[in-house]
Coordinates of C-alpha atoms and ligand atoms in Angstrom, one line a residue:
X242 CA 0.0 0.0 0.0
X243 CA 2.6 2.4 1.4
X244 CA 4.7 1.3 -2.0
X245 CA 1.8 1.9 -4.4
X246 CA 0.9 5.3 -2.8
X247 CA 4.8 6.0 -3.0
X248 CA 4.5 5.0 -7.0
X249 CA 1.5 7.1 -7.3
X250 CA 3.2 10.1 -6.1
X251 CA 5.8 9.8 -8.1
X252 CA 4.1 9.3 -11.4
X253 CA 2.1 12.3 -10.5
X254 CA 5.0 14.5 -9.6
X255 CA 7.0 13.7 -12.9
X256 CA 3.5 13.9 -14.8
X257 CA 3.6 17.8 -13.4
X258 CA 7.2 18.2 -13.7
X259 CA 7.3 16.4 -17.3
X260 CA 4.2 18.2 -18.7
X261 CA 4.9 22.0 -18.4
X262 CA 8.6 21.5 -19.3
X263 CA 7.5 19.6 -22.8
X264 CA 5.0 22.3 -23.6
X265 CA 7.7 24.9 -22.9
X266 CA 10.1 23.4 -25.2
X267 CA 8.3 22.0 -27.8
X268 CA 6.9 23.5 -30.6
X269 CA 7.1 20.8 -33.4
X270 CA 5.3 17.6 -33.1
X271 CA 5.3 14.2 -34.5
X272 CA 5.4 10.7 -34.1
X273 CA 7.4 8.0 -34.4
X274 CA 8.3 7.0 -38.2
X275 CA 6.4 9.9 -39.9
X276 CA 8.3 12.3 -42.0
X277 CA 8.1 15.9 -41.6
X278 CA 9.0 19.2 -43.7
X279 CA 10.4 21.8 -40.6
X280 CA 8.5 25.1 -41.1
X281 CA 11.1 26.8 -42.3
X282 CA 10.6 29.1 -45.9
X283 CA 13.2 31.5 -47.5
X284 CA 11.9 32.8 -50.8
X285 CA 15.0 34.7 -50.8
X286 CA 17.0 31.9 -51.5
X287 CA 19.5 31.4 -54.0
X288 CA 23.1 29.7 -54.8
X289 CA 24.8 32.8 -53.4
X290 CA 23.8 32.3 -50.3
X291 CA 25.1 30.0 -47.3
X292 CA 22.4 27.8 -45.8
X293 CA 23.7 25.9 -43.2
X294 CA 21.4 23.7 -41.0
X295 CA 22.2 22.2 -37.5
X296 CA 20.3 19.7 -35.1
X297 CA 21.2 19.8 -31.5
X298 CA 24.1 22.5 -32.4
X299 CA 25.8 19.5 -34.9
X300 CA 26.0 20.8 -38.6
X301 CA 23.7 18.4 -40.8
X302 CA 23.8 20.4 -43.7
X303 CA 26.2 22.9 -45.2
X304 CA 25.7 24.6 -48.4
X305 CA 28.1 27.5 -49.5
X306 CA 27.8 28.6 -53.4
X307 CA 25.8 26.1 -54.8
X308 CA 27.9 23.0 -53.4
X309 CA 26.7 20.8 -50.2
X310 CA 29.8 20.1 -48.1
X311 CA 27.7 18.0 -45.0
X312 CA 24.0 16.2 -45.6
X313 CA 24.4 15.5 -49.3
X314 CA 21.5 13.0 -48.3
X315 CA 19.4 15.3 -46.9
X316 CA 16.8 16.7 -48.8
X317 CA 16.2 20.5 -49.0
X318 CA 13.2 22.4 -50.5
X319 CA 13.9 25.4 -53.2
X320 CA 13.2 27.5 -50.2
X321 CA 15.7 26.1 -47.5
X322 CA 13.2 23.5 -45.7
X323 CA 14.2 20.2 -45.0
X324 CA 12.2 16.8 -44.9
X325 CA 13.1 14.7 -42.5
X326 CA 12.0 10.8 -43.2
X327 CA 11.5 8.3 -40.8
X328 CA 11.5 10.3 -37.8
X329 CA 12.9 8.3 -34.7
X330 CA 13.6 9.3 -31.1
X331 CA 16.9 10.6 -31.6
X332 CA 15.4 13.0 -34.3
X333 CA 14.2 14.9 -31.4
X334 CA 15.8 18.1 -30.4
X335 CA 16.5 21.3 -31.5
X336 CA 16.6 22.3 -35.0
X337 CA 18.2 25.8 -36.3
X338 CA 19.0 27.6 -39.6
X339 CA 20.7 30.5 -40.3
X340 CA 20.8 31.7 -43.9
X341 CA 24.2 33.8 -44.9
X342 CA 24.2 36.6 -47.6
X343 CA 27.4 36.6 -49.7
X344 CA 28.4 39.5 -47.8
X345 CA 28.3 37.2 -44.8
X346 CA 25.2 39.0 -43.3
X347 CA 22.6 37.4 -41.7
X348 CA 19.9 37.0 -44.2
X349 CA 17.6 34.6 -42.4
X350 CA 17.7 32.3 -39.0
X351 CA 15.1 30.2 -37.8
X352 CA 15.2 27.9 -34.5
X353 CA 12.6 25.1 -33.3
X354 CA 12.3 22.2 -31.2
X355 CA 11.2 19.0 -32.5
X356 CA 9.8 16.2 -29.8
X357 CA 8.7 13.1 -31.0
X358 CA 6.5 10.8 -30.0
X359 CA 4.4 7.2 -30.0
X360 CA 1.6 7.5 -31.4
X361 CA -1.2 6.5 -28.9
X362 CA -2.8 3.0 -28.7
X363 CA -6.3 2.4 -29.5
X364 CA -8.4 3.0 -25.3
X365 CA -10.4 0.6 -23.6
X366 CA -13.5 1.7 -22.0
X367 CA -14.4 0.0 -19.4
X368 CA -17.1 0.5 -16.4
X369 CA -18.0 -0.4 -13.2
X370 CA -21.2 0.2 -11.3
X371 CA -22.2 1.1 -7.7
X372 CA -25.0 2.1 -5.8
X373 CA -24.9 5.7 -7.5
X374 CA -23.1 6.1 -10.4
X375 CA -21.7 3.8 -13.4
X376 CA -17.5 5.2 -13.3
X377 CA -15.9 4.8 -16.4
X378 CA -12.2 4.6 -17.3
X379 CA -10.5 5.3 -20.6
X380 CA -7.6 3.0 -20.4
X381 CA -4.4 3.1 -22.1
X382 CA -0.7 1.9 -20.7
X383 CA 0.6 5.0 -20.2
X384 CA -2.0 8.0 -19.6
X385 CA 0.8 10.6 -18.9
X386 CA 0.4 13.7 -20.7
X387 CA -2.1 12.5 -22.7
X388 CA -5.7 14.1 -23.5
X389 CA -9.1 12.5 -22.8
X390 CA -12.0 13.4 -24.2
X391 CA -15.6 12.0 -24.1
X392 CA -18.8 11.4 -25.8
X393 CA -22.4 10.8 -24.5
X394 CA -25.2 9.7 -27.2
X395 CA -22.4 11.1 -29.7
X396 CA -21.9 14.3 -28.1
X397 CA -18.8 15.9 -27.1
X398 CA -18.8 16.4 -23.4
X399 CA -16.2 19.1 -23.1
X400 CA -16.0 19.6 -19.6
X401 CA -14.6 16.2 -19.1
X402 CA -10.8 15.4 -19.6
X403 CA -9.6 13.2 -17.3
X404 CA -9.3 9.7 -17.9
X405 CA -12.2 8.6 -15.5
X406 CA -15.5 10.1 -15.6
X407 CA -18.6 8.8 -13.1
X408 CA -22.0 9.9 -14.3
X409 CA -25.0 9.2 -12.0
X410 CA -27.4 6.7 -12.5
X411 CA -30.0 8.9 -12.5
X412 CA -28.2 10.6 -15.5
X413 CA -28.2 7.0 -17.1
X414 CA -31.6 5.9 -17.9
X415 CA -32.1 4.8 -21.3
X416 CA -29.8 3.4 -23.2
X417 CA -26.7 6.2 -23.2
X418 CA -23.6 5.4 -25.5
X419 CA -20.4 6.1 -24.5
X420 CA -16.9 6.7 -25.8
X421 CA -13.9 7.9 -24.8
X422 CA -11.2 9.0 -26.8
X423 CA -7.4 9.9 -26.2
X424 CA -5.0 12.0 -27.8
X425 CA -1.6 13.1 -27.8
X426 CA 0.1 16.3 -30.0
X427 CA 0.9 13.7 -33.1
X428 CA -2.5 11.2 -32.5
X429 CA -6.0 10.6 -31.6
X430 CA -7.2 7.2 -31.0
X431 CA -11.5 6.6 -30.0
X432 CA -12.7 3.7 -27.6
X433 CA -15.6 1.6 -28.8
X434 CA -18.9 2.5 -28.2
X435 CA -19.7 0.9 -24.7
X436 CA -23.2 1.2 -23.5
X437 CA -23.4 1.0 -19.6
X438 CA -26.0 -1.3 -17.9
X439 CA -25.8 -1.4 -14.2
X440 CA -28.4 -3.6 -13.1
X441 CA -27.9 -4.8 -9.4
X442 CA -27.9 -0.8 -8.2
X443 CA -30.7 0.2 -10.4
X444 CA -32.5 -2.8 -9.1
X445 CA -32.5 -0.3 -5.7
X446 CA -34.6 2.6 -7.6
X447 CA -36.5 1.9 -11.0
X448 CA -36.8 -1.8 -11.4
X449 CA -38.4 -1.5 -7.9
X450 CA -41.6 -0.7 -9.5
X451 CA -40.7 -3.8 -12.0
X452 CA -40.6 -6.3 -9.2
X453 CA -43.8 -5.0 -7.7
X454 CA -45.2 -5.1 -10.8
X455 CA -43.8 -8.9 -11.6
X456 CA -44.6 -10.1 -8.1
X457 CA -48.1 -8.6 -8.8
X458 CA -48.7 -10.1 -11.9
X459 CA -47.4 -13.5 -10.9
X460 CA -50.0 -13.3 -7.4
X461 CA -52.8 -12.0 -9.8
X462 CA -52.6 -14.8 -12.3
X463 CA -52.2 -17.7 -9.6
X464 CA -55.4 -16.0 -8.3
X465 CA -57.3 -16.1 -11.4
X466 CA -55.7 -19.7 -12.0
X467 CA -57.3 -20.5 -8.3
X468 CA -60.7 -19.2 -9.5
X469 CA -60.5 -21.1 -12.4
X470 CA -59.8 -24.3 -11.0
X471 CA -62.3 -24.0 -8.5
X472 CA -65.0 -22.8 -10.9
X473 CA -64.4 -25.9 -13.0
X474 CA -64.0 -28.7 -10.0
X475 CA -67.6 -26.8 -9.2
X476 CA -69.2 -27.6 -12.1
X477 CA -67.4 -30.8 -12.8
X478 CA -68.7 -32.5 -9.4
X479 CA -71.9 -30.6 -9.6
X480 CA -72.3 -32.1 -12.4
X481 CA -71.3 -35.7 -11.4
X482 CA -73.4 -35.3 -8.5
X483 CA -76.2 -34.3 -10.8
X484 CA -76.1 -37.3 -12.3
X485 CA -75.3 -39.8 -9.7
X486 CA -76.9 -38.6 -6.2
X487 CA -79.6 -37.1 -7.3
X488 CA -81.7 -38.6 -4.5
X489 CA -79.1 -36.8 -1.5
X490 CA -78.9 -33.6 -3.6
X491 CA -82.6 -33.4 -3.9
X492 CA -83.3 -34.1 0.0
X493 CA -80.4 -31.5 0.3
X494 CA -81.9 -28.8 -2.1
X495 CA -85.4 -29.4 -1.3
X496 CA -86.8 -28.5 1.8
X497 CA -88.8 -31.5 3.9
X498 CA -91.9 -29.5 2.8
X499 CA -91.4 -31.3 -0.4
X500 CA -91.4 -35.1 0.7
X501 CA -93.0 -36.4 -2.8
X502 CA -90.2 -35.0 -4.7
X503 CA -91.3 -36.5 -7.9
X504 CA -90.4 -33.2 -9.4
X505 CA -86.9 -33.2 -8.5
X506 CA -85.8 -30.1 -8.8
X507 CA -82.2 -29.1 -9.2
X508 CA -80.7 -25.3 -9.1
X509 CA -78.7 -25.2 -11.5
X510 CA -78.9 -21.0 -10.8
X511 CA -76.6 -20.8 -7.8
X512 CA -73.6 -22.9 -8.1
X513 CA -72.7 -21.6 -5.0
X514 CA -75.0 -23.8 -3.2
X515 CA -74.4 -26.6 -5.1
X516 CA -71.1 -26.5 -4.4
X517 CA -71.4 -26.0 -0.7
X518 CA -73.4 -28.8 -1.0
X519 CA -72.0 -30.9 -3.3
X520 CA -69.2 -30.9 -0.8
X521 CA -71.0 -32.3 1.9
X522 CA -72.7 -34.4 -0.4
X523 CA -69.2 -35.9 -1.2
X524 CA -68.2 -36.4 2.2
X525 CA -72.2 -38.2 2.5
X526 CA -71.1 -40.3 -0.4
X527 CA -67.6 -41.6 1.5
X528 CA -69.7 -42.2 4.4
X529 CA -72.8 -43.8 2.2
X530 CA -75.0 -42.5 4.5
X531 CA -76.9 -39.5 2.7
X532 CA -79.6 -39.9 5.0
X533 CA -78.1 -39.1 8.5
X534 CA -76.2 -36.0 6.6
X535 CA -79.1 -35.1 5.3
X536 CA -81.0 -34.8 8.5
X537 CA -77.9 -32.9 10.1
X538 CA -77.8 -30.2 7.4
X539 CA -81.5 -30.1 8.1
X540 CA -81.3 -29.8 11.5
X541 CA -78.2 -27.1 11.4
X542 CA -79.9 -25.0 8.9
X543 CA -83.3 -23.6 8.9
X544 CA -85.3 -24.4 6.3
X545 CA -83.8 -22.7 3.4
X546 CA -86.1 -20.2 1.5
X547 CA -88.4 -22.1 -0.4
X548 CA -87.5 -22.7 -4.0
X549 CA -89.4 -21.4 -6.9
X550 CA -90.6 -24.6 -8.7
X551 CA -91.9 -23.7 -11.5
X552 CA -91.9 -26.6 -14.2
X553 CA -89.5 -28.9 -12.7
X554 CA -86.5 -28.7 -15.3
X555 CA -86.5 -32.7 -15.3
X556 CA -82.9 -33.8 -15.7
X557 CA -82.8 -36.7 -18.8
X558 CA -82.3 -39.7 -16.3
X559 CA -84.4 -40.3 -13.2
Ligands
NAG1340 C1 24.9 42.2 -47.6 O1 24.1 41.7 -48.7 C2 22.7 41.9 -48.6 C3 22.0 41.4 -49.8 O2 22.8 41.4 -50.9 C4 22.4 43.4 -48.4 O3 21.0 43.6 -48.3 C5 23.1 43.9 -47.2 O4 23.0 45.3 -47.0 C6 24.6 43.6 -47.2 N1 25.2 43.9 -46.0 C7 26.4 44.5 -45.9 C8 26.9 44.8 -44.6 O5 27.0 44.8 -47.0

């Protein structure tokens, strides 16, 4: 811990050491292999004058009436300008040109420092979530010096440049797209598009309602599967019952006002009833002895209210 903090210091104090001094010296940029043309123009220029050009105070050009004495390999524009090919790290430094008339006057001098550098690798996004906010980090191996930038939905978000950024989760509902892209003076490279879904902590605010609604949904439909099932054992024993005991279910249904019973008259109209009574009328039928329940539910209930019998809908098989 105490060796990682020690790192971490470090890195950051060469990162604001490094930085200010590179910005102060360098004023040419590029990377690693690219060629570059120094910007450096003298219209002026002709075969009378000397050009001599010098990197890091060492001549690599000399030209004095016409005839190159150092850098015959070096190639230089009608106006004085160099290209240098395949730049490399030891192309770095400081560049400097000083143009002679004849006379040996000063006609022209030009000075500038050249720092090269890698090209940047290609960043990964990555994210993490916790209970507030989804934090992203724009990785690359070495984030020194470099510049971040980000997108949201595609748009530039220009007040963030470091190479994490945490947005809320209440900024994050819907689907938001994010990149991240870093840069150096001689490259830019952009992240994929990563699309943030942090489910477990948004489970704690809006998917809330979700569960409710699921656990809802699920109690509803084992309710109206209950009914259901109920509502069809009714009718399926009512109907056996119909059939079978007709004699119980009538002394049942029927009051003992109604001892002929010839007419045996079955409500079909309130299933309720029948059910209630088809129940006991089961339990009668374990027992086989219809009669003795039948006098108990007599003798528990009062005589029930007596049944319109109008023409005695006369079930099919008495
Ligand atoms: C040297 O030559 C240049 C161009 O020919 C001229 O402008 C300048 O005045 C001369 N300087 C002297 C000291 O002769």
């Amino acid at each position: 811990m105490a060796c990682f903090a020690v790192a971490l210091g470090v890195i950051v104090l060469c990162g604001f050491i490094s930085l200010p001094a590179a910005k102060d010296t360098c004023d040419l940029y590029a990377a690693v292999g690219e060629s570059l043309t120094l910007p450096f123009v003298y219209n002026g220029l002709t075969n009378s004058h000397v050009l001599r050009w010098t990197h890091n105070k060492k001549i690599i050009y000399y030209r004095e009436k016409g005839k190159v004495s150092v850098g015959n390999s070096l190639v230089i524009s009608a106006t004085g300008t160099p290209l240098l090919k395949n730049l490399q790290s030891s192309s770095a430094g400081t560049y400097q040109v000083t143009v002679l008339h004849s006379n040996g006057t000063v006609a022209n001098t030009w000075t500038g420092h050249l720092c090269i550098l890698d090209k940047v690798s290609k960043p990964q996004l990555t994210y993490t979530c916790d209970s507030s906010a989804v934090n992203l980090n724009c990785y690359v191996a070495n984030p020194q010096g470099l510049v971040f930038t980000w997108t949201l939905d595609g748009n530039d978000l220009t007040s963030e440049t470091k190479q994490k950024l945490s947005i809320s989760l209440a900024q994050l509902l819907g689907q938001r797209s994010f990149t991240c892209s870093v840069a150096n003076k001689v490259s830019k490279e952009k992240s994929d598009v990563v699309r943030p879904t942090c489910k477990s902590p948004t489970l704690l605010c809006f998917p809330s309602k979700t569960v409710v609604a699921v656990v809802a949904g699920g109690a509803g439909l084992i309710l109206l599967l209950l009914i259901i099932i109920v509502a069809l054992c009714c009718r399926h024993r009512c109907n056996k019952t119909s059939v079978k005991d007709k004699g119980g279910l009538r002394m049942l249904s029927l009051s003992k006002r109604e001892p002929d019973s010839t007419s045996r008259v079955y409500e079909t109209m309130h299933p309720s009833e029948d059910c209630y009574e088809t129940v006991s009328q089961s339990e009668a039928q374990t027992e086989n002895k219809p009669s003795e329940l039948t006098t108990a539910a007599e003798g528990v209930q009062p005589s029930p209210v007596p049944k319109p019998r109008t023409k005695s809908p006369q079930t099919p098989n008495v």
